[in-house]
Coordinates of C-alpha atoms in Angstrom, one line a residue:
M1 CA 0.0 0.0 0.0
R2 CA 1.2 3.5 -0.8
D3 CA 1.1 6.3 1.7
A4 CA -2.0 8.4 1.8
T5 CA -0.3 11.7 1.6
H6 CA 2.0 10.6 -1.2
D7 CA -1.1 10.1 -3.3
V8 CA -2.4 13.6 -2.8
P9 CA -1.8 15.8 -5.8
A10 CA 0.8 18.6 -5.3
L11 CA -1.9 21.3 -5.4
H12 CA -3.9 19.6 -2.5
R13 CA -1.1 17.9 -0.5
R14 CA -0.6 21.0 1.7
S15 CA -4.3 21.5 2.3
F16 CA -4.4 17.8 3.2
L17 CA -1.8 18.4 5.9
K18 CA -3.4 21.6 7.0
Y19 CA -6.9 20.3 7.5
S20 CA -6.3 16.7 8.4
G21 CA -7.4 15.5 11.7
A22 CA -4.5 13.1 11.2
L23 CA -2.2 15.9 11.9
G24 CA -4.5 17.7 14.4
A25 CA -3.7 20.5 12.1
A26 CA -7.0 22.2 11.8
A27 CA -6.7 23.3 15.4
A28 CA -3.7 25.3 14.3
L29 CA -5.6 27.5 11.9
S30 CA -5.7 31.2 12.3
S31 CA -8.0 32.5 15.0
S32 CA -9.7 34.5 12.3
L33 CA -11.4 31.3 11.1
A34 CA -13.2 31.1 14.4
A35 CA -15.1 34.3 13.8
C36 CA -18.4 32.4 13.2
S37 CA -20.5 35.3 14.4
S38 CA -19.5 37.2 11.3
G39 CA -20.9 34.4 9.1
P40 CA -24.4 34.1 7.7
E41 CA -27.3 34.5 10.1
S42 CA -28.0 30.7 9.9
T43 CA -24.9 30.0 12.0
N44 CA -26.9 31.1 15.1
D45 CA -30.1 29.4 14.1
T46 CA -30.8 26.5 16.4
D47 CA -34.5 26.4 15.4
G48 CA -35.5 26.2 19.0
G49 CA -32.7 23.7 19.7
G50 CA -35.2 21.3 21.1
G51 CA -36.4 17.8 20.5
G52 CA -39.6 16.4 19.3
G53 CA -38.0 15.7 16.0
N54 CA -38.6 19.2 14.7
G55 CA -35.6 21.2 16.1
T56 CA -32.3 21.7 14.5
L57 CA -29.4 19.9 16.0
T58 CA -26.5 22.4 16.3
A59 CA -23.0 20.9 16.6
V60 CA -19.7 22.7 17.1
I61 CA -16.8 21.2 15.2
G62 CA -13.3 22.3 16.3
Y63 CA -11.8 22.0 12.8
G64 CA -12.2 24.0 9.7
N65 CA -14.9 23.2 7.1
D66 CA -13.0 24.9 4.2
G67 CA -10.8 21.9 3.4
S68 CA -11.5 19.6 0.4
W69 CA -15.0 17.9 0.4
D70 CA -14.1 15.4 -2.3
P71 CA -14.5 12.0 -0.6
T72 CA -11.7 10.5 -2.7
Q73 CA -9.4 13.3 -1.8
T74 CA -10.1 14.7 1.7
A75 CA -8.6 14.2 5.1
S76 CA -10.4 17.2 6.5
A77 CA -11.8 16.2 9.9
F78 CA -14.9 18.3 9.3
S79 CA -15.7 17.2 5.8
M80 CA -14.9 13.5 6.5
A81 CA -17.4 13.6 9.4
A82 CA -20.0 15.4 7.2
N83 CA -19.5 13.0 4.3
N84 CA -20.3 10.1 6.5
H85 CA -23.8 11.5 6.8
I86 CA -24.1 12.6 3.2
Y87 CA -22.6 9.7 1.3
E88 CA -22.6 5.9 1.7
G89 CA -20.0 3.3 0.8
L90 CA -21.0 -0.2 -0.4
L91 CA -20.3 -1.0 3.2
D92 CA -19.9 1.5 6.1
T93 CA -18.4 0.9 9.5
D94 CA -19.4 1.6 13.1
P95 CA -17.7 4.8 14.2
I96 CA -16.2 3.2 17.3
S97 CA -15.7 -0.6 16.6
R98 CA -15.2 -0.1 12.9
E99 CA -17.2 -3.2 12.2
P100 CA -18.6 -3.1 8.7
Y101 CA -22.3 -3.1 8.0
A102 CA -24.3 -3.1 4.8
A103 CA -24.9 0.4 3.5
L104 CA -25.5 0.7 -0.2
A105 CA -24.9 -3.0 -0.6
T106 CA -27.4 -5.5 0.7
R107 CA -25.1 -7.5 2.8
V108 CA -21.5 -8.0 4.1
P109 CA -19.8 -10.9 2.3
K110 CA -19.5 -13.9 4.6
D111 CA -16.4 -15.4 2.9
L112 CA -13.5 -13.0 2.7
S113 CA -10.9 -15.6 2.0
G114 CA -11.1 -15.3 -1.8
T115 CA -10.2 -12.7 -4.4
S116 CA -13.8 -11.9 -5.6
W117 CA -16.4 -10.0 -3.6
K118 CA -19.8 -9.5 -5.2
F119 CA -22.3 -6.9 -4.0
T120 CA -25.9 -6.2 -4.9
L121 CA -27.1 -2.6 -4.4
R122 CA -30.0 -1.7 -2.1
S123 CA -33.3 -1.6 -4.0
G124 CA -34.7 1.8 -4.3
A125 CA -31.6 3.7 -3.3
T126 CA -31.5 7.2 -4.8
F127 CA -29.1 10.1 -4.7
H128 CA -30.2 13.4 -3.2
D129 CA -31.2 14.7 -6.6
G130 CA -33.7 11.8 -7.0
K131 CA -31.7 9.8 -9.5
P132 CA -31.2 6.1 -8.8
V133 CA -27.9 4.6 -7.5
T134 CA -26.6 2.1 -10.1
A135 CA -23.6 -0.1 -10.6
D136 CA -22.3 2.5 -13.1
D137 CA -21.9 4.9 -10.2
V138 CA -19.9 2.3 -8.2
V139 CA -17.6 1.6 -11.1
F140 CA -17.2 5.3 -11.7
V141 CA -15.9 5.9 -8.2
F142 CA -13.6 2.9 -8.1
D143 CA -12.2 3.7 -11.6
R144 CA -11.2 7.1 -10.3
I145 CA -9.6 5.6 -7.2
L146 CA -7.6 3.0 -9.2
D147 CA -6.7 5.1 -12.2
P148 CA -2.9 5.3 -12.2
K149 CA -3.1 8.8 -13.8
T150 CA -5.4 10.2 -11.1
Q151 CA -3.7 10.8 -7.8
T152 CA -6.2 10.7 -4.9
L153 CA -5.8 10.2 -1.2
V154 CA -7.9 7.0 -0.9
K155 CA -5.9 5.3 -3.7
G156 CA -3.3 4.6 -1.0
F157 CA -5.9 2.5 0.9
F158 CA -6.9 0.4 -2.1
A159 CA -4.3 0.2 -4.9
S160 CA -2.1 -2.4 -3.3
W161 CA -4.8 -5.1 -3.0
L162 CA -7.7 -4.2 -5.3
K163 CA -7.3 -5.0 -8.9
D164 CA -10.6 -4.0 -10.5
V165 CA -14.3 -3.3 -10.0
R166 CA -16.6 -4.7 -12.6
K167 CA -20.3 -4.2 -13.4
I168 CA -22.3 -7.4 -13.4
D169 CA -25.6 -5.8 -14.1
A170 CA -27.4 -2.5 -13.3
Q171 CA -27.6 -3.4 -9.6
S172 CA -24.6 -5.6 -9.0
V173 CA -20.8 -5.3 -9.0
E174 CA -17.8 -7.5 -8.5
L175 CA -14.6 -6.4 -6.7
V176 CA -11.6 -8.4 -8.0
L177 CA -8.7 -8.5 -5.5
K178 CA -5.0 -9.0 -6.3
F179 CA -4.7 -11.4 -3.4
P180 CA -6.9 -12.3 -0.4
F181 CA -7.2 -9.3 1.8
P182 CA -10.0 -9.5 4.4
E183 CA -9.0 -6.2 6.0
G184 CA -10.1 -4.5 2.8
I185 CA -13.7 -5.1 3.7
S186 CA -13.7 -2.3 6.4
R187 CA -11.9 0.1 4.0
L188 CA -14.9 0.1 1.6
T189 CA -16.4 2.9 3.7
L190 CA -13.5 5.1 2.4
A191 CA -14.9 4.7 -1.1
K192 CA -18.0 6.8 -0.9
I193 CA -20.3 6.2 -3.9
M194 CA -20.9 9.4 -5.9
P195 CA -23.3 10.0 -8.8
R196 CA -21.6 9.7 -12.1
H197 CA -24.1 12.0 -13.8
V198 CA -23.0 14.8 -11.4
F199 CA -19.3 14.3 -10.9
S200 CA -18.3 13.2 -14.5
R201 CA -19.1 16.8 -15.7
P202 CA -16.2 19.1 -16.5
G203 CA -15.0 20.9 -13.4
A204 CA -17.2 18.8 -11.1
W205 CA -14.2 17.4 -9.1
E206 CA -13.1 21.0 -8.4
D207 CA -16.7 21.7 -7.2
A208 CA -16.4 18.7 -4.9
I209 CA -13.2 20.1 -3.4
K210 CA -15.0 23.4 -2.8
G211 CA -17.9 21.8 -1.0
K212 CA -20.4 20.4 -3.5
A213 CA -21.8 17.2 -2.0
V214 CA -24.5 14.9 -3.6
G215 CA -24.8 11.5 -2.0
S216 CA -27.3 8.8 -1.1
G217 CA -27.0 9.0 2.7
P218 CA -29.5 10.0 5.3
Y219 CA -28.7 13.7 5.3
R220 CA -28.4 16.0 2.3
Q221 CA -26.3 19.2 2.4
T222 CA -28.4 22.3 2.2
A223 CA -25.8 25.1 2.5
H224 CA -22.1 25.4 2.8
H225 CA -20.4 28.5 4.1
P226 CA -16.6 27.9 4.3
K227 CA -15.1 29.2 7.5
S228 CA -18.5 29.5 9.1
N229 CA -21.0 26.6 9.0
T230 CA -22.5 23.8 6.9
T231 CA -26.2 22.8 7.1
F232 CA -28.0 19.5 6.5
E233 CA -31.6 18.3 6.2
A234 CA -33.0 14.8 6.5
F235 CA -33.3 13.1 3.1
A236 CA -36.8 12.0 2.6
G237 CA -35.9 9.5 -0.1
Y238 CA -33.4 7.6 2.1
N239 CA -34.3 3.9 2.6
G240 CA -31.1 2.6 4.2
P241 CA -30.1 1.3 7.6
R242 CA -29.2 4.6 9.4
R243 CA -32.4 6.6 9.3
P244 CA -32.1 10.3 10.1
A245 CA -33.2 11.3 13.6
F246 CA -32.9 15.1 13.1
R247 CA -34.9 17.1 10.6
K248 CA -32.1 19.6 10.3
M249 CA -28.5 19.9 11.4
N250 CA -26.3 23.0 11.6
W251 CA -22.6 22.3 12.1
L252 CA -20.5 25.3 13.1
T253 CA -16.8 25.5 12.6
I254 CA -15.1 27.2 15.6
V255 CA -11.4 26.4 15.7
D256 CA -10.5 28.6 18.7
A257 CA -11.1 26.7 22.0
A258 CA -12.7 29.5 24.0
P259 CA -15.6 30.4 21.7
R260 CA -16.1 26.8 20.9
V261 CA -16.6 25.9 24.6
A262 CA -18.7 29.0 25.1
K263 CA -21.1 27.9 22.4
V264 CA -22.1 24.8 24.5
S265 CA -21.8 26.4 27.9
G266 CA -24.5 27.8 30.3
A267 CA -28.2 28.4 30.0
S268 CA -27.9 30.3 26.8
A269 CA -25.9 27.6 25.0
G270 CA -26.4 27.8 21.2
A271 CA -25.4 24.2 20.5
Q272 CA -26.0 20.8 22.0
L273 CA -22.8 19.2 21.0
A274 CA -19.1 20.0 20.6
D275 CA -15.9 18.0 19.8
N276 CA -12.3 18.8 20.5
I277 CA -12.9 20.0 24.1
P278 CA -9.8 21.2 25.9
Y279 CA -8.9 19.3 29.0
A280 CA -9.0 22.4 31.1
N281 CA -12.7 22.9 30.4
I282 CA -13.9 19.4 31.2
Q283 CA -14.9 19.9 34.9
Q284 CA -16.7 23.2 34.3
L285 CA -18.7 21.7 31.5
K286 CA -19.6 18.8 33.7
K287 CA -20.7 21.2 36.5
D288 CA -22.9 22.9 33.9
G289 CA -24.7 19.6 33.3
M290 CA -22.9 18.5 30.1
T291 CA -21.7 15.0 29.5
V292 CA -18.0 15.0 28.6
E293 CA -16.4 11.8 27.4
G294 CA -13.1 10.9 25.8
G295 CA -12.2 8.6 23.0
A296 CA -8.7 7.0 23.3
G297 CA -7.0 5.9 20.2
M298 CA -4.1 6.7 17.8
N299 CA -4.1 10.5 18.5
N300 CA -0.5 11.2 19.3
L301 CA 2.3 13.6 19.6
F302 CA 5.2 12.3 17.5
L303 CA 8.8 13.3 16.9
M304 CA 10.2 13.1 13.4
F305 CA 14.0 13.4 12.9
N306 CA 15.9 14.6 9.9
T307 CA 18.2 11.6 9.4
R308 CA 20.3 13.5 6.9
H309 CA 21.2 16.1 9.6
K310 CA 23.9 14.8 11.9
P311 CA 23.8 13.5 14.6
F312 CA 20.2 12.4 14.0
D313 CA 21.5 9.8 11.5
D314 CA 22.7 7.9 14.6
V315 CA 19.9 5.7 16.1
R316 CA 21.5 6.1 19.5
V317 CA 20.9 9.8 19.4
R318 CA 17.3 9.4 18.4
Q319 CA 16.8 6.8 21.2
A320 CA 18.5 9.0 23.7
L321 CA 16.2 12.0 23.0
H322 CA 13.1 9.7 23.5
Y323 CA 14.4 8.2 26.7
A324 CA 15.1 11.7 28.1
I325 CA 11.5 12.8 27.9
D326 CA 9.5 12.8 31.2
T327 CA 6.4 11.4 29.6
G328 CA 4.7 10.9 32.9
K329 CA 5.0 14.6 33.7
M330 CA 3.7 15.4 30.2
V331 CA 0.6 13.3 30.7
E332 CA 0.0 14.8 34.1
V333 CA 0.6 18.4 33.4
A334 CA -0.1 19.0 29.7
L335 CA -2.8 16.3 29.1
K336 CA -4.4 16.5 32.6
G337 CA -4.2 12.7 32.8
H338 CA -6.0 12.1 29.5
G339 CA -3.2 10.2 27.8
R340 CA -0.5 7.5 28.1
P341 CA 3.1 7.3 27.3
S342 CA 3.5 5.3 24.1
S343 CA 4.6 1.7 24.5
S344 CA 4.3 0.9 20.8
F345 CA 3.6 2.8 17.6
L346 CA 0.0 1.6 18.0
D347 CA -2.1 2.7 20.9
E348 CA -2.9 0.1 23.6
G349 CA -6.5 -0.2 22.5
N350 CA -5.7 -1.1 18.9
P351 CA -6.5 -4.8 18.1
G352 CA -3.0 -5.2 16.7
Y353 CA -1.3 -3.8 19.7
R354 CA 1.7 -5.6 21.4
K355 CA 4.1 -3.8 23.7
A356 CA 7.2 -3.0 21.6
K357 CA 10.6 -4.5 22.5
T358 CA 11.9 -1.0 22.8
V359 CA 9.8 1.2 25.2
Y360 CA 11.0 4.7 25.9
D361 CA 10.4 4.8 29.7
Y362 CA 11.7 8.0 31.3
D363 CA 15.4 7.2 31.8
P364 CA 17.7 10.4 31.6
E365 CA 20.8 8.4 32.8
K366 CA 20.4 6.0 29.9
A367 CA 19.9 9.0 27.5
E368 CA 23.2 10.5 28.7
R369 CA 25.0 7.1 28.2
L370 CA 23.6 6.8 24.7
L371 CA 24.7 10.3 23.7
K372 CA 28.2 9.7 25.2
A373 CA 28.4 6.4 23.3
A374 CA 27.5 8.3 20.1
G375 CA 30.2 10.8 20.8
V376 CA 27.7 13.7 21.0
K377 CA 28.3 16.6 23.4
G378 CA 27.1 20.2 23.4
L379 CA 24.1 19.3 21.2
E380 CA 21.8 22.2 20.4
I381 CA 18.3 21.5 19.0
E382 CA 15.5 23.6 17.6
I383 CA 12.2 21.8 17.7
L384 CA 10.1 22.7 14.7
A385 CA 6.5 22.2 16.0
V386 CA 3.0 22.7 14.8
N387 CA 1.1 25.1 17.0
V388 CA -1.8 22.9 17.8
S389 CA -2.8 23.9 21.3
W390 CA -2.3 20.6 23.1
I391 CA 1.0 20.0 21.3
V392 CA 2.2 23.5 22.4
D393 CA 1.2 22.5 26.0
C394 CA 3.5 19.4 25.7
L395 CA 6.5 21.2 24.3
P396 CA 7.8 22.7 27.6
T397 CA 8.2 19.2 29.1
I398 CA 10.3 18.1 26.1
K399 CA 12.5 21.2 26.5
A400 CA 12.9 20.8 30.2
S401 CA 13.8 17.1 29.8
W402 CA 16.3 17.7 27.1
D403 CA 17.9 20.7 28.8
A404 CA 18.3 18.5 31.9
I405 CA 20.6 16.1 30.0
G406 CA 22.7 19.0 28.6
V407 CA 20.9 19.3 25.2
R408 CA 20.2 23.0 24.8
T409 CA 16.7 23.2 23.3
T410 CA 14.8 25.9 21.5
L411 CA 11.0 25.6 20.8
S412 CA 9.7 26.9 17.5
P413 CA 6.0 26.3 17.2
Q414 CA 4.6 27.6 13.9
E415 CA 1.4 27.3 11.8
T416 CA 1.1 23.8 10.4
T417 CA 1.3 25.0 6.8
A418 CA 4.6 26.8 7.6
V419 CA 6.0 23.6 9.1
F420 CA 5.1 21.4 6.2
T421 CA 6.0 24.0 3.6
K422 CA 9.5 23.7 4.9
M423 CA 9.2 19.9 4.6
D424 CA 7.9 20.1 1.0
Q425 CA 10.7 22.5 0.1
K426 CA 13.2 20.1 1.6
Q427 CA 14.6 22.8 3.8
D428 CA 16.9 21.7 6.5
Y429 CA 15.6 21.0 10.0
Q430 CA 16.5 18.8 13.0
V431 CA 13.3 17.6 14.8
V432 CA 9.6 18.1 14.1
A433 CA 7.0 17.7 16.8
A434 CA 3.4 17.3 15.4
A435 CA 0.2 15.4 15.9
S436 CA -1.2 12.4 14.0
N437 CA -4.3 10.3 14.0
P438 CA -4.7 7.7 11.3
N439 CA -7.9 6.4 13.1
Q440 CA -9.8 8.7 10.8
F441 CA -9.3 6.1 8.1
G442 CA -9.6 2.9 10.2
L443 CA -8.2 0.7 12.9
D444 CA -6.3 -1.9 11.0
A445 CA -2.6 -1.9 11.7
D446 CA -1.6 -2.5 8.1
L447 CA -3.3 0.8 7.1
I448 CA -1.9 2.7 10.0
M449 CA 1.7 1.6 9.4
H450 CA 1.7 2.1 5.7
Y451 CA 0.2 5.6 6.3
N452 CA 3.4 6.4 8.1
Y453 CA 6.1 4.2 6.6
G454 CA 6.9 3.1 3.1
P455 CA 9.5 3.7 0.3
Q456 CA 7.3 6.2 -1.5
N457 CA 5.8 7.6 1.7
L458 CA 5.7 11.3 2.1
W459 CA 6.6 11.1 5.8
M460 CA 9.7 9.1 4.9
Q461 CA 10.7 11.7 2.4
Y462 CA 10.4 14.3 5.1
A463 CA 12.5 12.1 7.4
R464 CA 15.0 11.3 4.6
W465 CA 15.3 7.8 5.8
A466 CA 13.8 5.7 2.9
G467 CA 17.2 4.9 1.4
D468 CA 18.6 3.4 4.7
S469 CA 19.4 -0.3 4.6
V470 CA 17.2 -0.9 7.7
A471 CA 14.4 1.0 6.1
K472 CA 14.6 -1.0 2.9
Q473 CA 14.3 -4.3 4.8
L474 CA 11.5 -2.8 6.9
F475 CA 9.5 -2.0 3.8
R476 CA 10.0 -5.5 2.4
D477 CA 8.7 -6.9 5.6
M478 CA 5.7 -4.6 5.6
D479 CA 4.8 -5.7 2.0
L480 CA 5.1 -9.4 3.0
A481 CA 2.8 -8.8 6.0
T482 CA 0.2 -7.1 3.7
R483 CA 0.1 -10.2 1.5
Q484 CA 0.0 -12.8 4.4
P485 CA -3.4 -14.5 4.2
D486 CA -3.4 -15.9 7.7
A487 CA -4.7 -13.2 10.1
E488 CA -2.7 -14.3 13.2
K489 CA 0.5 -14.6 11.2
K490 CA -0.1 -11.2 9.7
K491 CA -0.7 -9.7 13.1
L492 CA 2.6 -11.2 14.4
M493 CA 4.5 -10.0 11.3
I494 CA 3.2 -6.5 11.8
Q495 CA 4.1 -6.5 15.5
D496 CA 7.6 -7.7 14.7
Y497 CA 8.2 -5.0 12.2
I498 CA 6.7 -2.4 14.6
D499 CA 9.6 -3.5 16.9
V500 CA 12.0 -2.3 14.3
V501 CA 10.1 1.0 13.9
A502 CA 10.3 1.4 17.7
E503 CA 14.0 0.7 17.8
Q504 CA 14.8 3.1 15.0
A505 CA 12.6 6.0 16.3
V506 CA 12.7 7.9 13.1
L507 CA 9.0 8.9 13.3
Y508 CA 7.6 7.7 16.6
P509 CA 4.8 8.7 19.1
V510 CA 5.7 10.1 22.5
V511 CA 2.3 10.0 24.0
H512 CA -1.2 8.9 22.9
N513 CA -4.0 11.1 24.1
E514 CA -7.8 11.2 24.3
L515 CA -10.1 13.5 22.2
M516 CA -13.0 14.9 24.3
T517 CA -16.6 15.4 23.2
A518 CA -19.3 17.2 25.2
W519 CA -23.0 17.1 24.8
D520 CA -26.3 18.0 26.6
P521 CA -27.7 14.7 27.8
E522 CA -31.1 16.4 28.4
K523 CA -31.4 17.0 24.7
L524 CA -29.4 14.3 23.0
S525 CA -28.9 10.5 23.4
G526 CA -26.9 7.9 21.5
I527 CA -23.8 10.1 21.3
R528 CA -20.5 8.3 21.5
A529 CA -17.1 10.0 21.9
Q530 CA -14.8 9.2 18.9
P531 CA -11.1 8.6 19.2
Y532 CA -10.6 10.7 16.1
P533 CA -11.8 14.2 15.2
G534 CA -15.4 15.0 14.3
V535 CA -18.7 13.5 15.3
N536 CA -21.0 10.7 14.0
L537 CA -24.7 11.3 14.6
L538 CA -26.1 8.3 12.6
Q539 CA -27.2 6.6 15.7
A540 CA -28.0 9.7 17.8
K541 CA -31.4 11.1 18.5
W542 CA -33.3 13.6 20.6
A543 CA -33.4 12.6 24.2

């Protein structure tokens, strides 16, 4: 599998990095994006905010809504969450367990051991413009994804194992695999089925990037105001498994923490739900009667080293800097207890998790010994960091820890676009600190590891490590694991190569943390806190 960011066209790669919840980047946008009060009047319309099936559900999303809305292209936290309500895949997945369920298809295949999956489309399924969903629409989307001349984000999740998608008849399709790949069944939710008659028109994909959305899901988009809000309405023609519970929805984008929290606070709250709640606000919101819950997953602070910049080409130096970090203090002070020091690349709740052979427990004496063994003294480091609020909160602990072992450390938090512009331009740097969360795309370890590591991977280009002999063997081992048909053997193979990733510490998580969601339990039920940015309201309803 190729890396997701590698498959983003040059024009859209930076916006992918900027708006991706996988980077936590949207939280780093300019505070001017949070000025929702200057948007259209509808941003403050809660239509009574009440239940009875007639009110408007108002949600506050802590990420920008002005990223790409093209489902084949986007990693925007806001638009990915919205697209899950607007579009359907052949199969979709539960937002927490990621178990697949039949969406546009009538059933989940029982036998996943072969190289052919056949699907029949749901009878009577229509797009929001009233036109029927057909096999031609399915083939249209997968042809775009698999087209070698069309570079899309989701190609990185399909091209390694999916050979072709064929029309059987007007209501049936066949997916032909290159080799048995049961994990692919959950990835079908990433291929949202779009109407060919709409998006095959000249300029339509650019319209999709800008916010045009026409799907077959339970909610249709009714208005889109970039940097302000997006509105939805229940689709009367929907006949699928996740019936809409809200007549209307209004999702506000408020990137700055203070106004986002204020929107769901107190008796005059203008919204019933908000994601990306700062840890410092949890107790006050609970006192106000809100339910605040966290989702623990792959969300993490990682360090990425420039392996072409000495002494970071020496694995002992990279390891020393990880051992030196007081991660317990970081969890206690910066994360208010809502996180854990990493003990593997994967978080402890991942089905593929195994404690790595190399775990960077706080050990400053070992860090000093490793630096001495590497012949390094008087090291000075500038940490180039994204200015995501919780990352900025963690940086002082890193600086204090490194200063304590004689490594003079300077912090340089910047807008995410500035950080990755430097990466794209191949400018020199020493260490990058940023956030990542591949759980947007799924839970399977093969997807997560290929998202971060691979010979053509954008992250490896940034780290300048792909040509290393250890890296080359790692990538071969990763490809062998992808093709391994036995699930338990595959799991062990992935865990074994994660041990190599941990030992090398080229791009590696320092802590995994929780993402917090708050809602009014007197007005809403069925809400579940996600371990990745955004919200999913397909099983929610008025209380």
